[in-house]
Amino acid sequence: MLNRRHFLSSSVASSLAASIGLASPALWRGNLWAQLESLPSKLPDPSLFDRDEEAYWRELRQQFLIPADEIYLNNGTVGSSPAPVLRAVFEGYEKCEKLNEADPEDYPIWGYGPFNEFRDPLAAFVGCKRDEIALLRNATEANNYIANGIDMKPGDEVLMTDQEHPGGEHPWNLRAKRYGIVIKKINLPKPVINPGQILSLFNSYITPRTRVVFFSHITTVTGVVLPAKEICALARGKGVISAVDGAHVPGMMRLNVHDLGCDLYSSSPHKWLQAPKGSGFLYVRDEMIDRLWSTLATEGWDEPQLRAERFQRIGSSNVPALWGLRASIQMANDIGMDRIEGRQRHLCDYILASMVKRGAQTWTSPDPAMRCAIATVNVPPIKRMELETWLWKEKKIRIRGGEPNKLRLSTPYYLSKLDIDKFLDSFDEFKKSKA
Ligand SMILES: Cc1ncc(COP(=O)(O)O)c(C=O)c1O
C-alpha cells in the first residue's frame, strides 16, 4: 500500500506535479494528496446500510473529492473518481515508473500485453469471458472499432436511433461518406411508453439491406433504457449484427452482456463506474471476433488466436488508469451493484416526480424498466443555458441540458435527498425570478 511519507518522498510525486503543470510539488502536496489522505480509509460498514441507509450513503459520499457544498447532477457526462480509485492510480504510477521489473524485457507501460489482471475483473463484472474484452480508452474509440471493423458494401444499411451520441453516430457518418453505406434512423418517441413501441419500430425499419443495428442501451438525449435484449434477439433472428453503445451502463445498472445477447458492446466506465477517464472497453462476442477487422494496426492485429486482445493492441498505453479501473470495479462490488442501482433509481424517481409536480414535461419513460438514473424533462419557457449558468454560479449546482429547454438530471448514489431538495428549491427560485 502506498503511504503518504513514501509517496511524498518519491520522485513520482514531483513528476506527477510537473506533469499537471504545478510549479511546486509542495503546493500540490497541500492539495490533492492531503485531501485524499483526509478521506476515510475504508468504505462504510455494509451493515450500516441495514441500520440507517441514508447514513450509509452519506458516509460513502465522503470518498469523493467533489466539495461538500457542491451538488453534481451531471454524472451522465463524467463521473468523479473516488479515493480508492485515485489511490490505485497513484499506486499504478509508483509501480510502473520505477522501471525495475526483474525481466529486462519487461517494461510495464505499453499496449502489447494481455492485461489479464484488468480484463478478468472487468469481464466478470460485465458478464463475459476475458477473451471477449478489449481495453480501449472510451466508448467513442470502441464505437469506431465497430463502425470500421464490419464488412459492408456500398448500399448496405446500418440502423440506429435519432438519439445516438456523436461518438456513436459519427463513426458511421464517416464510413457512409467515404464508402457509401447507408444510415437509417428511427425517431424515438419522447417519452417512450413501453418496450413494444420500440420493438415494432426496429422491426419495421429493418430491410433486406440492413447489416447492423447500432443503438444506445441508455441514450444520452433522454436517458431512456432501451429493451436491448429484445432488440438484439430481433436482429439476430433476421441475421443482422447487433452493436450496443453502453457508455452509461456499467455502474448505473447491473449488466450481463452474454444475457443481453449482443454481438458488440462499447462503454466508458469513467461515467457511472467512476473509473479514471480514458479507461473504456469493447466487448466482442466470441463468434463475432473473427468477423471484426481491427482499426488500429500494430503487431498482433492479424493474429486470431489473440481473440479480442488483438483489438487492444493500440501502442503504448496508460496502465495506471487500468489500475484505477480495477479499483472502481472492486468498489462497486464492495458496495454491491444491487444497492447502487436501487439507490440511483430511487433518487431518479424522486427528482422526476418532483419536477413533474412543478409542471415540467417529462421525456423520461413512465415504465420503470425503461429508466434508471437519468431523468430528462422539458421546461419551457426556461432557457436551459440560463438556468445551468445561474445554478452553477449562484448555487454550486451542476446540471446538463439541451437546447432550448431540456434539463438532464443524473442521480448517482453519492447524492442525498437533501441535495436534490436544494436543486428543487433553487429551480423554484429561478422560475419565480422569471415569472
Ligand atoms: C451514449 C454515449 N455514447 C458515447 C459517449 C461518448 O463517451 P466518451 O466520450 O467517453 O467516448 C457518450 C458520452 O456522453 C454517450 O452518452
CSV table of C-alpha atoms and ligand atoms in Angstrom, one decimal:
chain,number,residue,atom,x,y,z
A,1,MET,CA,0.0,0.0,0.0
A,2,LEU,CA,1.3,3.4,-0.9
A,3,ASN,CA,1.8,5.5,2.2
A,4,ARG,CA,2.0,9.3,2.4
A,5,ARG,CA,5.6,9.7,3.5
A,6,HIS,CA,6.8,7.2,0.9
A,7,PHE,CA,4.6,8.9,-1.7
A,8,LEU,CA,5.8,12.4,-0.9
A,9,SER,CA,9.4,11.5,-0.9
A,10,SER,CA,9.2,9.7,-4.2
A,11,SER,CA,10.2,11.2,-7.5
A,12,VAL,CA,6.7,10.2,-8.7
A,13,ALA,CA,5.2,13.0,-6.7
A,14,SER,CA,7.5,15.5,-8.4
A,15,SER,CA,7.0,14.2,-11.8
A,16,LEU,CA,3.2,14.0,-11.4
A,17,ALA,CA,3.1,17.5,-10.1
A,18,ALA,CA,5.2,18.7,-13.0
A,19,SER,CA,3.0,16.8,-15.5
A,20,ILE,CA,-0.1,18.6,-14.3
A,21,GLY,CA,1.6,21.9,-14.5
A,22,LEU,CA,2.2,22.8,-10.9
A,23,ALA,CA,5.4,24.8,-10.2
A,24,SER,CA,5.9,23.5,-6.7
A,25,PRO,CA,5.2,19.9,-5.6
A,26,ALA,CA,4.8,21.4,-2.1
A,27,LEU,CA,1.8,23.3,-3.3
A,28,TRP,CA,0.3,20.2,-4.8
A,29,ARG,CA,1.0,18.2,-1.6
A,30,GLY,CA,-1.2,20.6,0.3
A,31,ASN,CA,-4.0,19.9,-2.1
A,32,LEU,CA,-4.8,16.6,-3.8
A,33,TRP,CA,-2.7,14.3,-1.7
A,34,ALA,CA,-3.6,16.0,1.6
A,35,GLN,CA,-7.3,15.8,0.6
A,36,LEU,CA,-7.0,12.2,-0.3
A,37,GLU,CA,-5.3,11.4,2.9
A,38,SER,CA,-8.1,13.2,4.9
A,39,LEU,CA,-10.8,11.0,3.4
A,40,PRO,CA,-11.9,7.8,5.2
A,41,SER,CA,-9.5,5.0,4.6
A,42,LYS,CA,-12.4,2.5,4.4
A,43,LEU,CA,-15.8,2.3,2.9
A,44,PRO,CA,-18.7,2.4,5.3
A,45,ASP,CA,-19.5,-0.9,7.1
A,46,PRO,CA,-22.1,-2.7,4.9
A,47,SER,CA,-24.2,-3.3,8.0
A,48,LEU,CA,-24.8,0.4,8.3
A,49,PHE,CA,-26.9,0.1,5.2
A,50,ASP,CA,-29.4,-2.1,7.1
A,51,ARG,CA,-29.4,0.1,10.2
A,52,ASP,CA,-29.6,3.5,8.5
A,53,GLU,CA,-29.5,3.6,4.7
A,54,GLU,CA,-29.2,7.4,4.4
A,55,ALA,CA,-26.2,7.4,6.9
A,56,TYR,CA,-24.6,4.7,4.8
A,57,TRP,CA,-24.7,6.8,1.6
A,58,ARG,CA,-23.7,10.0,3.5
A,59,GLU,CA,-20.6,8.2,4.7
A,60,LEU,CA,-19.9,6.9,1.2
A,61,ARG,CA,-20.2,10.5,-0.2
A,62,GLN,CA,-17.0,11.3,1.8
A,63,GLN,CA,-15.0,9.2,-0.6
A,64,PHE,CA,-15.4,11.8,-3.3
A,65,LEU,CA,-13.3,14.9,-3.8
A,66,ILE,CA,-16.4,16.8,-5.0
A,67,PRO,CA,-16.6,19.6,-2.4
A,68,ALA,CA,-19.3,19.1,0.3
A,69,ASP,CA,-21.2,22.2,-0.8
A,70,GLU,CA,-21.3,21.2,-4.5
A,71,ILE,CA,-24.2,19.3,-5.9
A,72,TYR,CA,-23.3,17.3,-9.0
A,73,LEU,CA,-26.2,16.3,-11.1
A,74,ASN,CA,-24.2,15.7,-14.3
A,75,ASN,CA,-22.7,12.3,-13.7
A,76,GLY,CA,-24.1,11.4,-17.1
A,77,THR,CA,-21.3,13.3,-18.7
A,78,VAL,CA,-18.4,12.2,-16.5
A,79,GLY,CA,-18.2,10.7,-13.0
A,80,SER,CA,-15.8,11.6,-10.3
A,81,SER,CA,-13.2,9.0,-9.3
A,82,PRO,CA,-13.4,8.5,-5.6
A,83,ALA,CA,-10.5,7.9,-3.2
A,84,PRO,CA,-10.0,4.2,-3.7
A,85,VAL,CA,-9.8,4.7,-7.4
A,86,LEU,CA,-7.4,7.7,-7.2
A,87,ARG,CA,-5.2,5.8,-4.7
A,88,ALA,CA,-5.0,2.9,-7.1
A,89,VAL,CA,-4.0,5.1,-10.0
A,90,PHE,CA,-1.1,6.5,-7.8
A,91,GLU,CA,-0.1,3.0,-6.8
A,92,GLY,CA,0.0,2.1,-10.5
A,93,TYR,CA,2.3,5.1,-11.2
A,94,GLU,CA,4.5,4.1,-8.4
A,95,LYS,CA,4.8,0.6,-9.7
A,96,CYS,CA,5.2,1.5,-13.3
A,97,GLU,CA,7.5,4.4,-13.1
A,98,LYS,CA,10.3,2.7,-11.2
A,99,LEU,CA,11.2,0.6,-14.3
A,100,ASN,CA,12.7,-2.0,-12.2
A,101,GLU,CA,11.0,-5.2,-13.4
A,102,ALA,CA,13.0,-8.4,-12.9
A,103,ASP,CA,12.9,-9.2,-16.6
A,104,PRO,CA,15.0,-6.8,-18.7
A,105,GLU,CA,12.4,-7.0,-21.5
A,106,ASP,CA,9.6,-6.3,-19.2
A,107,TYR,CA,8.5,-2.7,-19.5
A,108,PRO,CA,5.1,-2.1,-17.9
A,109,ILE,CA,3.7,0.9,-19.8
A,110,TRP,CA,2.8,-0.3,-23.3
A,111,GLY,CA,0.0,-1.6,-25.3
A,112,TYR,CA,1.1,-5.1,-26.2
A,113,GLY,CA,0.2,-7.0,-23.1
A,114,PRO,CA,-2.9,-9.2,-22.4
A,115,PHE,CA,-3.6,-7.1,-19.3
A,116,ASN,CA,-5.5,-10.1,-17.9
A,117,GLU,CA,-5.2,-8.7,-14.3
A,118,PHE,CA,-7.5,-5.9,-15.5
A,119,ARG,CA,-9.6,-7.8,-18.1
A,120,ASP,CA,-10.6,-10.6,-15.7
A,121,PRO,CA,-12.4,-8.5,-13.1
A,122,LEU,CA,-14.0,-6.4,-15.9
A,123,ALA,CA,-15.1,-9.5,-17.8
A,124,ALA,CA,-16.6,-10.9,-14.6
A,125,PHE,CA,-18.3,-7.5,-13.9
A,126,VAL,CA,-20.0,-7.2,-17.3
A,127,GLY,CA,-20.7,-11.0,-17.7
A,128,CYS,CA,-18.4,-12.3,-20.5
A,129,LYS,CA,-15.1,-14.1,-21.0
A,130,ARG,CA,-11.7,-12.4,-20.8
A,131,ASP,CA,-11.1,-13.3,-24.4
A,132,GLU,CA,-14.1,-11.3,-25.5
A,133,ILE,CA,-12.9,-8.0,-24.0
A,134,ALA,CA,-10.5,-5.4,-25.3
A,135,LEU,CA,-9.4,-2.5,-23.1
A,136,LEU,CA,-9.7,0.7,-25.0
A,137,ARG,CA,-9.9,4.4,-24.0
A,138,ASN,CA,-13.6,5.1,-24.2
A,139,ALA,CA,-16.9,4.3,-25.9
A,140,THR,CA,-16.0,6.7,-28.8
A,141,GLU,CA,-12.9,4.6,-29.6
A,142,ALA,CA,-14.8,1.4,-29.2
A,143,ASN,CA,-17.6,2.6,-31.5
A,144,ASN,CA,-15.0,3.5,-34.1
A,145,TYR,CA,-13.7,-0.1,-34.0
A,146,ILE,CA,-17.3,-1.3,-34.5
A,147,ALA,CA,-18.1,1.1,-37.4
A,148,ASN,CA,-14.8,0.5,-39.2
A,149,GLY,CA,-14.5,-3.2,-38.5
A,150,ILE,CA,-17.5,-4.8,-40.0
A,151,ASP,CA,-17.5,-5.8,-43.7
A,152,MET,CA,-20.2,-3.8,-45.6
A,153,LYS,CA,-20.7,-2.9,-49.2
A,154,PRO,CA,-22.0,0.4,-50.6
A,155,GLY,CA,-25.7,0.5,-50.2
A,156,ASP,CA,-25.6,-1.8,-47.1
A,157,GLU,CA,-27.6,-0.3,-44.2
A,158,VAL,CA,-26.9,0.5,-40.6
A,159,LEU,CA,-30.0,1.2,-38.5
A,160,MET,CA,-29.7,3.5,-35.5
A,161,THR,CA,-31.8,5.9,-33.4
A,162,ASP,CA,-32.1,9.6,-33.6
A,163,GLN,CA,-30.7,9.7,-30.0
A,164,GLU,CA,-27.1,8.5,-30.6
A,165,HIS,CA,-24.2,10.3,-29.1
A,166,PRO,CA,-21.8,12.0,-31.6
A,167,GLY,CA,-19.2,9.4,-30.5
A,168,GLY,CA,-21.6,6.7,-31.7
A,169,GLU,CA,-23.1,8.3,-34.8
A,170,HIS,CA,-20.2,9.9,-36.4
A,171,PRO,CA,-18.0,6.9,-36.9
A,172,TRP,CA,-20.9,5.6,-39.2
A,173,ASN,CA,-21.2,9.1,-40.9
A,174,LEU,CA,-17.6,8.9,-41.8
A,175,ARG,CA,-18.0,5.4,-43.2
A,176,ALA,CA,-21.1,6.5,-45.1
A,177,LYS,CA,-19.3,9.5,-46.7
A,178,ARG,CA,-16.2,7.5,-47.6
A,179,TYR,CA,-17.6,4.2,-48.6
A,180,GLY,CA,-21.3,4.7,-49.4
A,181,ILE,CA,-23.0,2.7,-46.7
A,182,VAL,CA,-26.5,4.0,-45.8
A,183,ILE,CA,-27.6,5.2,-42.4
A,184,LYS,CA,-31.3,4.8,-41.4
A,185,LYS,CA,-32.6,6.4,-38.3
A,186,ILE,CA,-35.5,5.7,-36.1
A,187,ASN,CA,-37.1,8.7,-34.3
A,188,LEU,CA,-37.7,7.6,-30.7
A,189,PRO,CA,-40.8,9.0,-29.1
A,190,LYS,CA,-40.3,11.4,-26.2
A,191,PRO,CA,-41.1,9.8,-23.9
A,192,VAL,CA,-41.0,6.1,-24.9
A,193,ILE,CA,-44.0,4.5,-23.3
A,194,ASN,CA,-43.2,0.8,-23.5
A,195,PRO,CA,-40.8,-1.7,-25.0
A,196,GLY,CA,-43.3,-2.9,-27.6
A,197,GLN,CA,-43.3,0.5,-29.2
A,198,ILE,CA,-39.5,0.3,-29.7
A,199,LEU,CA,-39.5,-3.3,-30.9
A,200,SER,CA,-42.1,-2.6,-33.6
A,201,LEU,CA,-40.1,0.5,-34.7
A,202,PHE,CA,-36.9,-1.6,-35.1
A,203,ASN,CA,-38.9,-4.4,-36.8
A,204,SER,CA,-40.4,-2.1,-39.3
A,205,TYR,CA,-37.1,-0.3,-40.2
A,206,ILE,CA,-35.0,-3.5,-40.8
A,207,THR,CA,-34.8,-4.2,-44.5
A,208,PRO,CA,-33.0,-6.9,-46.6
A,209,ARG,CA,-30.1,-4.4,-46.8
A,210,THR,CA,-29.7,-3.9,-43.0
A,211,ARG,CA,-26.4,-5.3,-41.8
A,212,VAL,CA,-26.1,-3.7,-38.4
A,213,VAL,CA,-28.4,-2.3,-35.8
A,214,PHE,CA,-26.5,0.2,-33.6
A,215,PHE,CA,-28.2,1.8,-30.6
A,216,SER,CA,-27.5,3.2,-27.2
A,217,HIS,CA,-28.5,0.9,-24.3
A,218,ILE,CA,-29.2,4.1,-22.4
A,219,THR,CA,-29.4,7.2,-24.6
A,220,THR,CA,-27.6,10.4,-23.9
A,221,VAL,CA,-30.5,12.5,-25.1
A,222,THR,CA,-33.3,11.3,-22.7
A,223,GLY,CA,-31.7,8.6,-20.6
A,224,VAL,CA,-34.2,6.0,-21.9
A,225,VAL,CA,-33.2,2.4,-21.2
A,226,LEU,CA,-33.9,0.7,-24.5
A,227,PRO,CA,-35.0,-3.0,-24.5
A,228,ALA,CA,-31.6,-4.1,-25.6
A,229,LYS,CA,-32.1,-7.9,-25.1
A,230,GLU,CA,-35.2,-7.9,-27.2
A,231,ILE,CA,-33.7,-5.7,-29.9
A,232,CYS,CA,-30.6,-7.9,-30.2
A,233,ALA,CA,-32.8,-11.0,-30.4
A,234,LEU,CA,-34.9,-9.4,-33.1
A,235,ALA,CA,-31.7,-8.5,-35.1
A,236,ARG,CA,-30.2,-12.0,-34.7
A,237,GLY,CA,-33.5,-13.5,-35.9
A,238,LYS,CA,-33.0,-11.6,-39.1
A,239,GLY,CA,-29.3,-12.3,-39.5
A,240,VAL,CA,-28.4,-8.7,-38.5
A,241,ILE,CA,-25.4,-7.8,-36.3
A,242,SER,CA,-26.3,-6.0,-33.1
A,243,ALA,CA,-23.9,-3.4,-31.7
A,244,VAL,CA,-24.8,-1.6,-28.5
A,245,ASP,CA,-23.4,1.6,-27.2
A,246,GLY,CA,-23.4,1.1,-23.4
A,247,ALA,CA,-21.4,4.2,-22.3
A,248,HIS,CA,-23.8,4.8,-19.4
A,249,VAL,CA,-24.5,1.3,-18.3
A,250,PRO,CA,-21.6,-0.1,-16.2
A,251,GLY,CA,-22.0,1.2,-12.7
A,252,MET,CA,-25.5,2.6,-13.4
A,253,MET,CA,-27.3,-0.7,-13.8
A,254,ARG,CA,-26.4,-4.4,-13.5
A,255,LEU,CA,-25.0,-5.6,-16.8
A,256,ASN,CA,-24.5,-9.0,-18.3
A,257,VAL,CA,-23.6,-8.8,-22.0
A,258,HIS,CA,-24.0,-12.5,-22.5
A,259,ASP,CA,-27.5,-12.4,-21.2
A,260,LEU,CA,-28.1,-9.3,-23.4
A,261,GLY,CA,-27.1,-11.4,-26.5
A,262,CYS,CA,-25.5,-8.6,-28.4
A,263,ASP,CA,-22.6,-9.1,-30.8
A,264,LEU,CA,-20.7,-6.0,-29.8
A,265,TYR,CA,-20.8,-3.6,-26.8
A,266,SER,CA,-18.9,-0.4,-26.1
A,267,SER,CA,-18.5,1.5,-22.9
A,268,SER,CA,-17.0,4.3,-20.9
A,269,PRO,CA,-16.7,3.2,-17.3
A,270,HIS,CA,-15.5,6.7,-16.4
A,271,LYS,CA,-19.1,7.8,-16.2
A,272,TRP,CA,-21.2,5.7,-13.8
A,273,LEU,CA,-18.5,3.3,-12.5
A,274,GLN,CA,-16.4,6.4,-11.5
A,275,ALA,CA,-13.3,4.9,-13.2
A,276,PRO,CA,-10.5,7.1,-14.4
A,277,LYS,CA,-11.0,8.9,-17.7
A,278,GLY,CA,-9.5,7.0,-20.6
A,279,SER,CA,-10.4,3.5,-19.4
A,280,GLY,CA,-13.0,2.2,-21.8
A,281,PHE,CA,-13.8,-1.2,-23.3
A,282,LEU,CA,-15.1,-3.1,-26.3
A,283,TYR,CA,-16.9,-6.4,-25.9
A,284,VAL,CA,-16.9,-8.7,-28.9
A,285,ARG,CA,-19.0,-11.8,-28.7
A,286,ASP,CA,-16.8,-14.9,-29.3
A,287,GLU,CA,-18.5,-15.8,-32.6
A,288,MET,CA,-18.0,-12.3,-33.8
A,289,ILE,CA,-14.3,-11.8,-33.1
A,290,ASP,CA,-13.1,-13.3,-36.4
A,291,ARG,CA,-15.6,-11.2,-38.3
A,292,LEU,CA,-14.3,-7.9,-37.0
A,293,TRP,CA,-11.4,-6.1,-38.6
A,294,SER,CA,-9.1,-4.1,-36.3
A,295,THR,CA,-9.0,-0.3,-36.8
A,296,LEU,CA,-5.5,0.4,-35.3
A,297,ALA,CA,-2.8,-1.9,-36.6
A,298,THR,CA,0.4,-2.8,-34.9
A,299,GLU,CA,1.9,-6.2,-34.0
A,300,GLY,CA,-0.9,-8.7,-33.4
A,301,TRP,CA,-3.7,-7.1,-35.4
A,302,ASP,CA,-3.8,-10.2,-37.6
A,303,GLU,CA,-3.4,-13.0,-35.0
A,304,PRO,CA,-6.8,-14.6,-34.5
A,305,GLN,CA,-5.6,-16.7,-31.6
A,306,LEU,CA,-5.3,-13.5,-29.5
A,307,ARG,CA,-9.1,-13.2,-29.7
A,308,ALA,CA,-10.3,-9.8,-28.6
A,309,GLU,CA,-6.9,-8.9,-27.2
A,310,ARG,CA,-5.9,-8.0,-30.8
A,311,PHE,CA,-8.2,-5.0,-30.6
A,312,GLN,CA,-6.4,-3.6,-27.6
A,313,ARG,CA,-3.1,-3.6,-29.4
A,314,ILE,CA,-3.0,0.2,-29.6
A,315,GLY,CA,0.6,1.1,-28.8
A,316,SER,CA,1.9,2.5,-25.5
A,317,SER,CA,-1.0,2.9,-23.1
A,318,ASN,CA,-1.8,4.5,-19.7
A,319,VAL,CA,-1.5,1.4,-17.5
A,320,PRO,CA,-2.2,3.3,-14.2
A,321,ALA,CA,-5.6,4.2,-15.5
A,322,LEU,CA,-6.3,0.5,-15.6
A,323,TRP,CA,-5.3,0.2,-12.0
A,324,GLY,CA,-8.0,2.7,-11.3
A,325,LEU,CA,-10.5,0.8,-13.5
A,326,ARG,CA,-9.9,-2.3,-11.5
A,327,ALA,CA,-10.3,-0.4,-8.2
A,328,SER,CA,-13.6,1.1,-9.4
A,329,ILE,CA,-14.9,-2.4,-10.2
A,330,GLN,CA,-13.8,-3.6,-6.7
A,331,MET,CA,-15.5,-0.6,-5.1
A,332,ALA,CA,-18.8,-1.3,-7.0
A,333,ASN,CA,-18.6,-4.9,-5.9
A,334,ASP,CA,-17.9,-4.0,-2.3
A,335,ILE,CA,-20.9,-1.7,-2.2
A,336,GLY,CA,-23.0,-4.1,-4.3
A,337,MET,CA,-24.4,-3.3,-7.7
A,338,ASP,CA,-27.9,-4.1,-6.4
A,339,ARG,CA,-27.6,-1.4,-3.8
A,340,ILE,CA,-26.1,1.1,-6.2
A,341,GLU,CA,-28.7,0.6,-8.8
A,342,GLY,CA,-31.5,0.7,-6.2
A,343,ARG,CA,-30.2,3.9,-4.8
A,344,GLN,CA,-29.8,5.6,-8.1
A,345,ARG,CA,-33.2,4.6,-9.3
A,346,HIS,CA,-34.8,5.8,-6.1
A,347,LEU,CA,-33.2,9.2,-6.4
A,348,CYS,CA,-34.1,9.5,-10.1
A,349,ASP,CA,-37.8,8.6,-9.4
A,350,TYR,CA,-37.8,11.3,-6.7
A,351,ILE,CA,-36.3,14.0,-8.8
A,352,LEU,CA,-38.5,13.1,-11.8
A,353,ALA,CA,-41.8,13.1,-9.7
A,354,SER,CA,-40.8,16.4,-8.1
A,355,MET,CA,-40.2,18.1,-11.5
A,356,VAL,CA,-43.4,16.7,-12.9
A,357,LYS,CA,-45.2,18.2,-9.9
A,358,ARG,CA,-43.7,21.5,-10.8
A,359,GLY,CA,-45.2,21.3,-14.3
A,360,ALA,CA,-42.2,20.0,-16.2
A,361,GLN,CA,-43.0,17.9,-19.3
A,362,THR,CA,-41.3,14.5,-18.8
A,363,TRP,CA,-39.2,12.9,-21.6
A,364,THR,CA,-38.4,10.1,-19.2
A,365,SER,CA,-40.3,6.8,-19.7
A,366,PRO,CA,-43.2,6.1,-17.4
A,367,ASP,CA,-42.2,2.4,-17.5
A,368,PRO,CA,-39.7,1.9,-14.6
A,369,ALA,CA,-37.9,-0.7,-16.7
A,370,MET,CA,-37.1,1.9,-19.3
A,371,ARG,CA,-35.5,4.5,-17.0
A,372,CYS,CA,-32.8,4.2,-14.4
A,373,ALA,CA,-30.6,7.1,-13.1
A,374,ILE,CA,-31.1,9.8,-15.7
A,375,ALA,CA,-34.3,11.9,-15.7
A,376,THR,CA,-35.0,14.3,-18.6
A,377,VAL,CA,-37.6,17.0,-18.6
A,378,ASN,CA,-38.6,19.8,-20.8
A,379,VAL,CA,-39.3,23.1,-19.0
A,380,PRO,CA,-40.3,25.8,-21.5
A,381,PRO,CA,-40.0,28.8,-21.4
A,382,ILE,CA,-37.0,28.4,-19.1
A,383,LYS,CA,-33.8,28.6,-21.2
A,384,ARG,CA,-31.7,25.7,-20.2
A,385,MET,CA,-28.4,27.5,-20.6
A,386,GLU,CA,-29.5,30.5,-18.4
A,387,LEU,CA,-30.6,28.1,-15.7
A,388,GLU,CA,-27.5,26.0,-16.0
A,389,THR,CA,-25.2,29.0,-15.6
A,390,TRP,CA,-27.3,30.5,-12.8
A,391,LEU,CA,-27.4,27.2,-10.9
A,392,TRP,CA,-23.6,26.9,-11.1
A,393,LYS,CA,-22.7,30.5,-10.3
A,394,GLU,CA,-25.2,31.1,-7.6
A,395,LYS,CA,-25.8,27.7,-6.0
A,396,LYS,CA,-22.9,25.4,-6.9
A,397,ILE,CA,-25.3,23.0,-8.6
A,398,ARG,CA,-24.2,21.4,-11.9
A,399,ILE,CA,-26.8,20.1,-14.3
A,400,ARG,CA,-26.7,19.4,-18.0
A,401,GLY,CA,-29.3,20.5,-20.6
A,402,GLY,CA,-30.1,20.5,-24.3
A,403,GLU,CA,-31.4,23.4,-26.4
A,404,PRO,CA,-33.7,25.1,-25.9
A,405,ASN,CA,-35.4,23.9,-22.7
A,406,LYS,CA,-34.3,20.4,-21.8
A,407,LEU,CA,-32.8,19.5,-18.5
A,408,ARG,CA,-30.9,16.2,-18.0
A,409,LEU,CA,-30.6,15.3,-14.3
A,410,SER,CA,-28.3,12.5,-13.3
A,411,THR,CA,-28.7,10.8,-9.9
A,412,PRO,CA,-25.6,8.9,-8.8
A,413,TYR,CA,-25.6,7.1,-5.5
A,414,TYR,CA,-23.4,9.7,-3.8
A,415,LEU,CA,-26.2,12.4,-3.9
A,416,SER,CA,-28.5,12.8,-1.0
A,417,LYS,CA,-32.2,13.6,-1.0
A,418,LEU,CA,-31.2,16.9,0.6
A,419,ASP,CA,-29.0,17.7,-2.4
A,420,ILE,CA,-32.0,17.1,-4.6
A,421,ASP,CA,-34.2,19.2,-2.5
A,422,LYS,CA,-31.7,22.0,-2.7
A,423,PHE,CA,-31.8,21.7,-6.5
A,424,LEU,CA,-35.6,21.7,-6.5
A,425,ASP,CA,-35.8,24.8,-4.3
A,426,SER,CA,-33.2,26.6,-6.5
A,427,PHE,CA,-35.2,25.6,-9.6
A,428,ASP,CA,-38.3,27.2,-8.0
A,429,GLU,CA,-36.4,30.3,-7.1
A,430,PHE,CA,-35.1,30.7,-10.6
A,431,LYS,CA,-38.6,30.1,-12.1
A,432,LYS,CA,-40.1,32.7,-9.8
A,433,SER,CA,-37.5,35.2,-10.8
A,434,LYS,CA,-38.5,34.8,-14.4
A,435,ALA,CA,-42.3,35.0,-13.8
B,1,LIG,C1,-24.4,7.0,-25.3
B,1,LIG,C2,-23.0,7.6,-25.3
B,1,LIG,N1,-22.1,7.1,-26.2
B,1,LIG,C3,-20.8,7.6,-26.2
B,1,LIG,C4,-20.4,8.6,-25.5
B,1,LIG,C5,-19.0,9.1,-25.6
B,1,LIG,O1,-18.3,8.8,-24.4
B,1,LIG,P1,-16.7,9.0,-24.4
B,1,LIG,O2,-16.5,10.5,-24.6
B,1,LIG,O3,-16.3,8.5,-23.1
B,1,LIG,O4,-16.2,8.2,-25.5
B,1,LIG,C6,-21.3,9.2,-24.6
B,1,LIG,C7,-20.9,10.3,-23.7
B,1,LIG,O5,-21.7,11.0,-23.1
B,1,LIG,C8,-22.7,8.7,-24.5
B,1,LIG,O6,-23.6,9.2,-23.7
